[in-house]
Structure formats: structure tokens, C-alpha cells
């Protein structure tokens, strides 16, 4: 079963129960809609991570170009012209917000140390260690001088903890650049009756705490985080 077939199949099996998270290109979302026009209406929500706003990006060619609207601008056109007109919540997390470092470098070392001292195996922390492994060529990209970029993790967690967002604007998609130097850039227009919620900024400390609480499944790590990180910021 392909990804597109799976989207359609499970949306029929569990109508209004699936929150779709689409990271980067919307190819699968667009194809699922073209095959089955009712597909989006069966989702509980559509959540899109990383979208370049026209006023924020001068040239949409960067290390992250392959994972945003530059990769498949026509899919964003289908979102604009068709899917956004269907009665389903649509949330988009702005790329500029995603690229701002959030977690301190020392925090990840604390996670690894605590995991090694744990009295029993914690698979959630084990998976998180894999995610932050500096020897992995893909994981190395998340490390910056002043912190760690974890945009997908933050954005996904934030979309299901909406109270943690500080800035959310209701907008309509008014233009998608389909080709040329600015290919993939998306122009939004504020509209109180718009069809899309655009997320700009969240409560960093509270979001980090929520993520740690979720992945650790152990009170000791959350207590350590509150005591050693939040108290120093």
C-alpha cells in the first residue's frame, strides 16, 4: 500500500479521527485529494510544517528548500484552490519560526546522562537519543551555535497543544509562485474569515517542557528539566 493509498484508506476507516501532519512537500496530500475529492473532509485536521512566506524569504533556495513548498509548488496550488475550500481545519507552521533554535545544547547531554542512569529501559528516551545523535549526517544539521533546531518536533507538538502558541493569524492563501527564482514562495493575506491558521510563535519553555514530559514518561527527567533549565532562563 502506497502512502497515498494509506491516507485514503485510513481516513475512510477512521473518519474525523486522523490529524494529518504533512512535513514539507504536499505531494501526498494533493494526490490523495485528486484521487478522492472527499479525502480532506474525512480528516480531523490538516497540519502543515514549513511554508515560505513571500515577505520573509528573498530567494527560496536553501538547505531546507527540498523540504518545503519549493519542492512541489503545484501541490500548494491545489491546497489553495481546492482543499482550503473544504470544511476542515488547516494549520500551517511558518518556516521562519521553524528555523529558530530552541533547545539549549546542554539539555540534550542531560537527557543522555539521565537515560544511562535510569533503572529500566526507556524506549522513548532511546529514540530521542537516536534523533539527536551528532554522528548521524542528518542529525548534525539540527545543531547550531546557540541551540538546537527541532522544528518538526516542536511544530508537531505545538499543533496538538494550541494554547502554547503566542501568535496565530487567520489567513487565506492568495498566491503560490510556481516557477522561477522565487519558486515555492507562498503569499498569505490576513482575513478574520480565512480558511487557514498560520502559526508564527510559541511559548518556548512551556513547549520544551511539554515535549520532555511526553518523551520521558518519567517524572525525574521533567523535574530535572524544570530545576536546571527553566530556573536559569
PDB file of C-alpha atoms in Angstrom:
ATOM      1  CA  UNK A   1       0.000   0.000   0.000  1.00  0.00           C
ATOM      2  CA  UNK A   2       1.436   3.370  -1.008  1.00  0.00           C
ATOM      3  CA  UNK A   3       1.426   6.429   1.257  1.00  0.00           C
ATOM      4  CA  UNK A   4      -1.398   7.989  -0.746  1.00  0.00           C
ATOM      5  CA  UNK A   5      -3.456   4.796  -0.645  1.00  0.00           C
ATOM      6  CA  UNK A   6      -2.874   4.575   3.106  1.00  0.00           C
ATOM      7  CA  UNK A   7      -4.092   8.149   3.619  1.00  0.00           C
ATOM      8  CA  UNK A   8      -7.314   7.439   1.757  1.00  0.00           C
ATOM      9  CA  UNK A   9      -7.847   4.007   3.329  1.00  0.00           C
ATOM     10  CA  UNK A  10      -7.396   5.083   6.949  1.00  0.00           C
ATOM     11  CA  UNK A  11      -9.407   8.267   6.504  1.00  0.00           C
ATOM     12  CA  UNK A  12     -12.321   6.063   5.457  1.00  0.00           C
ATOM     13  CA  UNK A  13     -11.731   3.596   8.277  1.00  0.00           C
ATOM     14  CA  UNK A  14     -11.405   6.326  10.941  1.00  0.00           C
ATOM     15  CA  UNK A  15     -13.352   9.351   9.673  1.00  0.00           C
ATOM     16  CA  UNK A  16     -12.722  12.606  11.565  1.00  0.00           C
ATOM     17  CA  UNK A  17     -10.249  10.797  13.848  1.00  0.00           C
ATOM     18  CA  UNK A  18      -6.966  11.334  11.996  1.00  0.00           C
ATOM     19  CA  UNK A  19      -4.941  14.550  12.299  1.00  0.00           C
ATOM     20  CA  UNK A  20      -2.746  14.653   9.210  1.00  0.00           C
ATOM     21  CA  UNK A  21       0.755  16.128   9.683  1.00  0.00           C
ATOM     22  CA  UNK A  22       2.482  16.957   6.404  1.00  0.00           C
ATOM     23  CA  UNK A  23       6.152  17.919   6.691  1.00  0.00           C
ATOM     24  CA  UNK A  24       7.399  19.765   3.650  1.00  0.00           C
ATOM     25  CA  UNK A  25       6.050  18.984   0.169  1.00  0.00           C
ATOM     26  CA  UNK A  26       2.309  18.410  -0.020  1.00  0.00           C
ATOM     27  CA  UNK A  27       2.553  15.879  -2.850  1.00  0.00           C
ATOM     28  CA  UNK A  28       0.786  13.056  -0.996  1.00  0.00           C
ATOM     29  CA  UNK A  29      -1.955  15.372   0.260  1.00  0.00           C
ATOM     30  CA  UNK A  30      -2.556  16.713  -3.253  1.00  0.00           C
ATOM     31  CA  UNK A  31      -2.549  13.258  -4.856  1.00  0.00           C
ATOM     32  CA  UNK A  32      -4.946  11.875  -2.257  1.00  0.00           C
ATOM     33  CA  UNK A  33      -7.331  14.755  -2.995  1.00  0.00           C
ATOM     34  CA  UNK A  34      -7.086  14.260  -6.779  1.00  0.00           C
ATOM     35  CA  UNK A  35      -7.879  10.553  -6.392  1.00  0.00           C
ATOM     36  CA  UNK A  36     -10.642  11.086  -3.828  1.00  0.00           C
ATOM     37  CA  UNK A  37     -12.055  14.613  -3.573  1.00  0.00           C
ATOM     38  CA  UNK A  38     -13.749  13.763  -0.265  1.00  0.00           C
ATOM     39  CA  UNK A  39     -10.496  12.690   1.389  1.00  0.00           C
ATOM     40  CA  UNK A  40      -9.701  16.009   3.157  1.00  0.00           C
ATOM     41  CA  UNK A  41     -13.198  16.269   4.609  1.00  0.00           C
ATOM     42  CA  UNK A  42     -12.677  12.968   6.453  1.00  0.00           C
ATOM     43  CA  UNK A  43      -9.613  14.257   8.318  1.00  0.00           C
ATOM     44  CA  UNK A  44      -9.898  15.814  11.769  1.00  0.00           C
ATOM     45  CA  UNK A  45      -7.356  18.455  10.700  1.00  0.00           C
ATOM     46  CA  UNK A  46      -4.606  19.161   8.168  1.00  0.00           C
ATOM     47  CA  UNK A  47      -1.336  20.337   9.716  1.00  0.00           C
ATOM     48  CA  UNK A  48       1.492  21.584   7.504  1.00  0.00           C
ATOM     49  CA  UNK A  49       5.052  22.068   8.726  1.00  0.00           C
ATOM     50  CA  UNK A  50       7.244  24.681   6.977  1.00  0.00           C
ATOM     51  CA  UNK A  51       5.860  27.127   4.462  1.00  0.00           C
ATOM     52  CA  UNK A  52       7.854  30.011   2.984  1.00  0.00           C
ATOM     53  CA  UNK A  53       6.125  33.373   3.193  1.00  0.00           C
ATOM     54  CA  UNK A  54       6.859  35.783   0.358  1.00  0.00           C
ATOM     55  CA  UNK A  55       7.671  38.679   2.687  1.00  0.00           C
ATOM     56  CA  UNK A  56      10.129  36.582   4.710  1.00  0.00           C
ATOM     57  CA  UNK A  57      12.280  34.915   2.042  1.00  0.00           C
ATOM     58  CA  UNK A  58      14.207  36.759  -0.666  1.00  0.00           C
ATOM     59  CA  UNK A  59      15.289  33.643  -2.540  1.00  0.00           C
ATOM     60  CA  UNK A  60      13.800  30.263  -1.760  1.00  0.00           C
ATOM     61  CA  UNK A  61      16.953  28.189  -2.281  1.00  0.00           C
ATOM     62  CA  UNK A  62      18.476  26.997   0.973  1.00  0.00           C
ATOM     63  CA  UNK A  63      19.498  23.906   2.921  1.00  0.00           C
ATOM     64  CA  UNK A  64      15.810  23.411   3.674  1.00  0.00           C
ATOM     65  CA  UNK A  65      14.435  24.036   0.168  1.00  0.00           C
ATOM     66  CA  UNK A  66      13.902  20.330  -0.502  1.00  0.00           C
ATOM     67  CA  UNK A  67      11.585  20.051   2.477  1.00  0.00           C
ATOM     68  CA  UNK A  68       9.203  22.938   1.891  1.00  0.00           C
ATOM     69  CA  UNK A  69       6.930  24.352  -0.809  1.00  0.00           C
ATOM     70  CA  UNK A  70       9.820  24.837  -3.258  1.00  0.00           C
ATOM     71  CA  UNK A  71       9.847  21.083  -3.873  1.00  0.00           C
ATOM     72  CA  UNK A  72       6.245  20.858  -5.139  1.00  0.00           C
ATOM     73  CA  UNK A  73       4.606  24.276  -5.584  1.00  0.00           C
ATOM     74  CA  UNK A  74       1.762  22.793  -7.642  1.00  0.00           C
ATOM     75  CA  UNK A  75       0.658  20.816  -4.592  1.00  0.00           C
ATOM     76  CA  UNK A  76       0.347  24.131  -2.731  1.00  0.00           C
ATOM     77  CA  UNK A  77      -1.742  25.452  -5.617  1.00  0.00           C
ATOM     78  CA  UNK A  78      -4.115  22.516  -5.101  1.00  0.00           C
ATOM     79  CA  UNK A  79      -4.202  23.381  -1.397  1.00  0.00           C
ATOM     80  CA  UNK A  80      -5.034  26.994  -2.257  1.00  0.00           C
ATOM     81  CA  UNK A  81      -7.603  26.373  -4.986  1.00  0.00           C
ATOM     82  CA  UNK A  82      -9.332  23.239  -3.742  1.00  0.00           C
ATOM     83  CA  UNK A  83      -8.501  21.818  -0.324  1.00  0.00           C
ATOM     84  CA  UNK A  84      -8.675  25.141   1.538  1.00  0.00           C
ATOM     85  CA  UNK A  85     -12.299  25.486   0.425  1.00  0.00           C
ATOM     86  CA  UNK A  86     -13.290  22.242   2.172  1.00  0.00           C
ATOM     87  CA  UNK A  87     -14.654  22.343   5.713  1.00  0.00           C
ATOM     88  CA  UNK A  88     -11.600  21.007   7.577  1.00  0.00           C
ATOM     89  CA  UNK A  89      -9.236  22.837   9.979  1.00  0.00           C
ATOM     90  CA  UNK A  90      -5.980  23.748   8.193  1.00  0.00           C
ATOM     91  CA  UNK A  91      -2.941  24.832  10.218  1.00  0.00           C
ATOM     92  CA  UNK A  92       0.384  25.920   8.741  1.00  0.00           C
ATOM     93  CA  UNK A  93       3.578  26.456  10.739  1.00  0.00           C
ATOM     94  CA  UNK A  94       5.736  29.229   9.288  1.00  0.00           C
ATOM     95  CA  UNK A  95       9.224  28.212   8.118  1.00  0.00           C
ATOM     96  CA  UNK A  96      10.906  31.250   9.681  1.00  0.00           C
ATOM     97  CA  UNK A  97       9.621  30.132  13.096  1.00  0.00           C
ATOM     98  CA  UNK A  98      10.770  26.567  12.470  1.00  0.00           C
ATOM     99  CA  UNK A  99      14.369  27.592  11.814  1.00  0.00           C
ATOM    100  CA  UNK A 100      14.902  29.457  15.096  1.00  0.00           C
ATOM    101  CA  UNK A 101      16.971  27.344  17.573  1.00  0.00           C
ATOM    102  CA  UNK A 102      15.027  26.499  20.708  1.00  0.00           C
ATOM    103  CA  UNK A 103      16.632  23.866  22.937  1.00  0.00           C
ATOM    104  CA  UNK A 104      19.972  24.590  24.686  1.00  0.00           C
ATOM    105  CA  UNK A 105      22.872  22.311  23.752  1.00  0.00           C
ATOM    106  CA  UNK A 106      23.430  21.269  27.382  1.00  0.00           C
ATOM    107  CA  UNK A 107      19.894  19.969  27.712  1.00  0.00           C
ATOM    108  CA  UNK A 108      20.495  17.097  25.287  1.00  0.00           C
ATOM    109  CA  UNK A 109      23.583  15.971  27.186  1.00  0.00           C
ATOM    110  CA  UNK A 110      21.476  15.901  30.353  1.00  0.00           C
ATOM    111  CA  UNK A 111      18.913  13.706  28.624  1.00  0.00           C
ATOM    112  CA  UNK A 112      21.571  11.195  27.595  1.00  0.00           C
ATOM    113  CA  UNK A 113      23.137  11.116  31.062  1.00  0.00           C
ATOM    114  CA  UNK A 114      19.789  10.612  32.775  1.00  0.00           C
ATOM    115  CA  UNK A 115      18.841   7.883  30.337  1.00  0.00           C
ATOM    116  CA  UNK A 116      22.025   5.972  31.144  1.00  0.00           C
ATOM    117  CA  UNK A 117      21.331   6.241  34.881  1.00  0.00           C
ATOM    118  CA  UNK A 118      17.716   5.112  34.559  1.00  0.00           C
ATOM    119  CA  UNK A 119      16.848   1.944  36.470  1.00  0.00           C
ATOM    120  CA  UNK A 120      14.972   0.470  33.499  1.00  0.00           C
ATOM    121  CA  UNK A 121      14.968   0.893  29.747  1.00  0.00           C
ATOM    122  CA  UNK A 122      13.021   3.876  28.451  1.00  0.00           C
ATOM    123  CA  UNK A 123      12.352   3.379  24.733  1.00  0.00           C
ATOM    124  CA  UNK A 124      11.158   6.955  24.330  1.00  0.00           C
ATOM    125  CA  UNK A 125      14.471   8.337  25.541  1.00  0.00           C
ATOM    126  CA  UNK A 126      16.331   5.767  23.438  1.00  0.00           C
ATOM    127  CA  UNK A 127      14.542   7.017  20.333  1.00  0.00           C
ATOM    128  CA  UNK A 128      15.256  10.609  21.300  1.00  0.00           C
ATOM    129  CA  UNK A 129      18.955   9.800  21.642  1.00  0.00           C
ATOM    130  CA  UNK A 130      18.930   8.463  18.082  1.00  0.00           C
ATOM    131  CA  UNK A 131      17.222  11.642  16.949  1.00  0.00           C
ATOM    132  CA  UNK A 132      19.959  13.853  18.466  1.00  0.00           C
ATOM    133  CA  UNK A 133      22.972  11.677  17.566  1.00  0.00           C
ATOM    134  CA  UNK A 134      25.759  14.046  16.407  1.00  0.00           C
ATOM    135  CA  UNK A 135      27.434  11.250  14.388  1.00  0.00           C
ATOM    136  CA  UNK A 136      24.391  10.914  12.134  1.00  0.00           C
ATOM    137  CA  UNK A 137      24.768  13.029   8.982  1.00  0.00           C
ATOM    138  CA  UNK A 138      21.133  14.112   9.121  1.00  0.00           C
ATOM    139  CA  UNK A 139      21.022  14.808  12.853  1.00  0.00           C
ATOM    140  CA  UNK A 140      24.106  17.033  12.638  1.00  0.00           C
ATOM    141  CA  UNK A 141      22.046  19.615  10.763  1.00  0.00           C
ATOM    142  CA  UNK A 142      19.982  20.410  13.854  1.00  0.00           C
ATOM    143  CA  UNK A 143      22.983  21.680  15.837  1.00  0.00           C
ATOM    144  CA  UNK A 144      23.613  25.439  15.786  1.00  0.00           C
ATOM    145  CA  UNK A 145      25.965  27.635  17.836  1.00  0.00           C
ATOM    146  CA  UNK A 146      23.259  28.894  20.192  1.00  0.00           C
ATOM    147  CA  UNK A 147      20.911  25.938  20.327  1.00  0.00           C
ATOM    148  CA  UNK A 148      19.256  23.085  18.523  1.00  0.00           C
ATOM    149  CA  UNK A 149      16.715  23.307  15.728  1.00  0.00           C
ATOM    150  CA  UNK A 150      13.923  20.800  16.307  1.00  0.00           C
ATOM    151  CA  UNK A 151      11.249  22.386  14.150  1.00  0.00           C
ATOM    152  CA  UNK A 152       9.315  19.239  13.219  1.00  0.00           C
ATOM    153  CA  UNK A 153       9.201  18.047  16.820  1.00  0.00           C
ATOM    154  CA  UNK A 154       8.194  21.450  18.163  1.00  0.00           C
ATOM    155  CA  UNK A 155       5.663  22.131  15.446  1.00  0.00           C
ATOM    156  CA  UNK A 156       4.010  18.727  15.709  1.00  0.00           C
ATOM    157  CA  UNK A 157       3.769  19.008  19.493  1.00  0.00           C
ATOM    158  CA  UNK A 158       2.500  22.569  19.228  1.00  0.00           C
ATOM    159  CA  UNK A 159      -0.264  21.696  16.808  1.00  0.00           C
ATOM    160  CA  UNK A 160      -1.800  19.475  19.464  1.00  0.00           C
ATOM    161  CA  UNK A 161      -1.229  21.927  22.311  1.00  0.00           C
ATOM    162  CA  UNK A 162      -2.721  25.024  20.736  1.00  0.00           C
ATOM    163  CA  UNK A 163      -2.713  27.053  23.956  1.00  0.00           C
ATOM    164  CA  UNK A 164       1.103  27.197  23.804  1.00  0.00           C
ATOM    165  CA  UNK A 165       1.120  29.333  20.663  1.00  0.00           C
ATOM    166  CA  UNK A 166       1.602  33.070  21.205  1.00  0.00           C
ATOM    167  CA  UNK A 167       0.898  34.251  17.661  1.00  0.00           C
ATOM    168  CA  UNK A 168      -1.686  32.696  15.355  1.00  0.00           C
ATOM    169  CA  UNK A 169      -3.261  34.541  12.434  1.00  0.00           C
ATOM    170  CA  UNK A 170      -6.277  33.569  10.358  1.00  0.00           C
ATOM    171  CA  UNK A 171      -5.339  33.944   6.687  1.00  0.00           C
ATOM    172  CA  UNK A 172      -6.119  32.982   3.117  1.00  0.00           C
ATOM    173  CA  UNK A 173      -3.540  31.735   0.622  1.00  0.00           C
ATOM    174  CA  UNK A 174      -3.601  34.314  -2.174  1.00  0.00           C
ATOM    175  CA  UNK A 175      -0.619  33.297  -4.312  1.00  0.00           C
ATOM    176  CA  UNK A 176       1.882  30.485  -4.836  1.00  0.00           C
ATOM    177  CA  UNK A 177       4.934  31.105  -7.036  1.00  0.00           C
ATOM    178  CA  UNK A 178       5.067  28.080  -9.342  1.00  0.00           C
ATOM    179  CA  UNK A 179       8.420  28.663 -11.083  1.00  0.00           C
ATOM    180  CA  UNK A 180      11.423  30.948 -11.379  1.00  0.00           C
ATOM    181  CA  UNK A 181      13.812  32.315  -8.782  1.00  0.00           C
ATOM    182  CA  UNK A 182      11.107  32.567  -6.114  1.00  0.00           C
ATOM    183  CA  UNK A 183       9.534  29.180  -6.831  1.00  0.00           C
ATOM    184  CA  UNK A 184       7.518  27.815  -3.942  1.00  0.00           C
ATOM    185  CA  UNK A 185       7.028  31.033  -2.023  1.00  0.00           C
ATOM    186  CA  UNK A 186       3.539  31.449  -0.619  1.00  0.00           C
ATOM    187  CA  UNK A 187       1.704  34.722  -0.079  1.00  0.00           C
ATOM    188  CA  UNK A 188      -0.875  34.927   2.697  1.00  0.00           C
ATOM    189  CA  UNK A 189      -3.435  37.626   3.414  1.00  0.00           C
ATOM    190  CA  UNK A 190      -4.921  38.210   6.839  1.00  0.00           C
ATOM    191  CA  UNK A 191      -8.663  37.601   6.931  1.00  0.00           C
ATOM    192  CA  UNK A 192     -10.748  37.014  10.057  1.00  0.00           C
ATOM    193  CA  UNK A 193     -12.891  34.646   7.968  1.00  0.00           C
ATOM    194  CA  UNK A 194      -9.906  32.966   6.309  1.00  0.00           C
ATOM    195  CA  UNK A 195      -9.550  29.229   5.782  1.00  0.00           C
ATOM    196  CA  UNK A 196      -6.042  28.757   7.240  1.00  0.00           C
ATOM    197  CA  UNK A 197      -4.478  29.293  10.677  1.00  0.00           C
ATOM    198  CA  UNK A 198      -0.869  30.473  10.263  1.00  0.00           C
ATOM    199  CA  UNK A 199       1.337  29.825  13.318  1.00  0.00           C
ATOM    200  CA  UNK A 200       4.228  32.225  13.956  1.00  0.00           C
ATOM    201  CA  UNK A 201       5.458  31.992  17.550  1.00  0.00           C
ATOM    202  CA  UNK A 202       5.045  29.798  20.625  1.00  0.00           C
ATOM    203  CA  UNK A 203       5.912  29.713  24.329  1.00  0.00           C
ATOM    204  CA  UNK A 204       9.389  28.184  24.062  1.00  0.00           C
ATOM    205  CA  UNK A 205       9.903  26.999  27.656  1.00  0.00           C
ATOM    206  CA  UNK A 206       6.412  25.568  28.005  1.00  0.00           C
ATOM    207  CA  UNK A 207       6.720  23.794  24.663  1.00  0.00           C
ATOM    208  CA  UNK A 208      10.064  22.251  25.620  1.00  0.00           C
ATOM    209  CA  UNK A 209       8.595  21.087  28.915  1.00  0.00           C
ATOM    210  CA  UNK A 210       5.643  19.501  27.125  1.00  0.00           C
ATOM    211  CA  UNK A 211       7.943  17.593  24.775  1.00  0.00           C
ATOM    212  CA  UNK A 212      10.186  16.375  27.572  1.00  0.00           C
ATOM    213  CA  UNK A 213       7.189  15.282  29.607  1.00  0.00           C
ATOM    214  CA  UNK A 214       5.885  13.308  26.648  1.00  0.00           C
ATOM    215  CA  UNK A 215       9.069  11.539  25.600  1.00  0.00           C
ATOM    216  CA  UNK A 216      10.460  10.798  29.028  1.00  0.00           C
ATOM    217  CA  UNK A 217       7.423   9.111  30.580  1.00  0.00           C
ATOM    218  CA  UNK A 218       9.302   9.599  33.826  1.00  0.00           C
ATOM    219  CA  UNK A 219       8.895  12.336  36.415  1.00  0.00           C
ATOM    220  CA  UNK A 220      12.603  12.504  37.251  1.00  0.00           C
ATOM    221  CA  UNK A 221      13.571  13.928  33.856  1.00  0.00           C
ATOM    222  CA  UNK A 222      10.845  16.550  33.915  1.00  0.00           C
ATOM    223  CA  UNK A 223      11.853  17.600  37.438  1.00  0.00           C
ATOM    224  CA  UNK A 224      15.480  17.848  36.335  1.00  0.00           C
ATOM    225  CA  UNK A 225      14.479  19.977  33.364  1.00  0.00           C
ATOM    226  CA  UNK A 226      12.402  22.373  35.450  1.00  0.00           C
ATOM    227  CA  UNK A 227      15.134  22.731  38.059  1.00  0.00           C
ATOM    228  CA  UNK A 228      18.168  23.097  35.787  1.00  0.00           C
ATOM    229  CA  UNK A 229      16.870  24.728  32.631  1.00  0.00           C
ATOM    230  CA  UNK A 230      13.776  26.779  33.383  1.00  0.00           C
ATOM    231  CA  UNK A 231      15.277  28.182  36.592  1.00  0.00           C
ATOM    232  CA  UNK A 232      18.242  29.560  34.616  1.00  0.00           C
ATOM    233  CA  UNK A 233      16.212  31.248  31.873  1.00  0.00           C
TER     234      UNK A 233
END
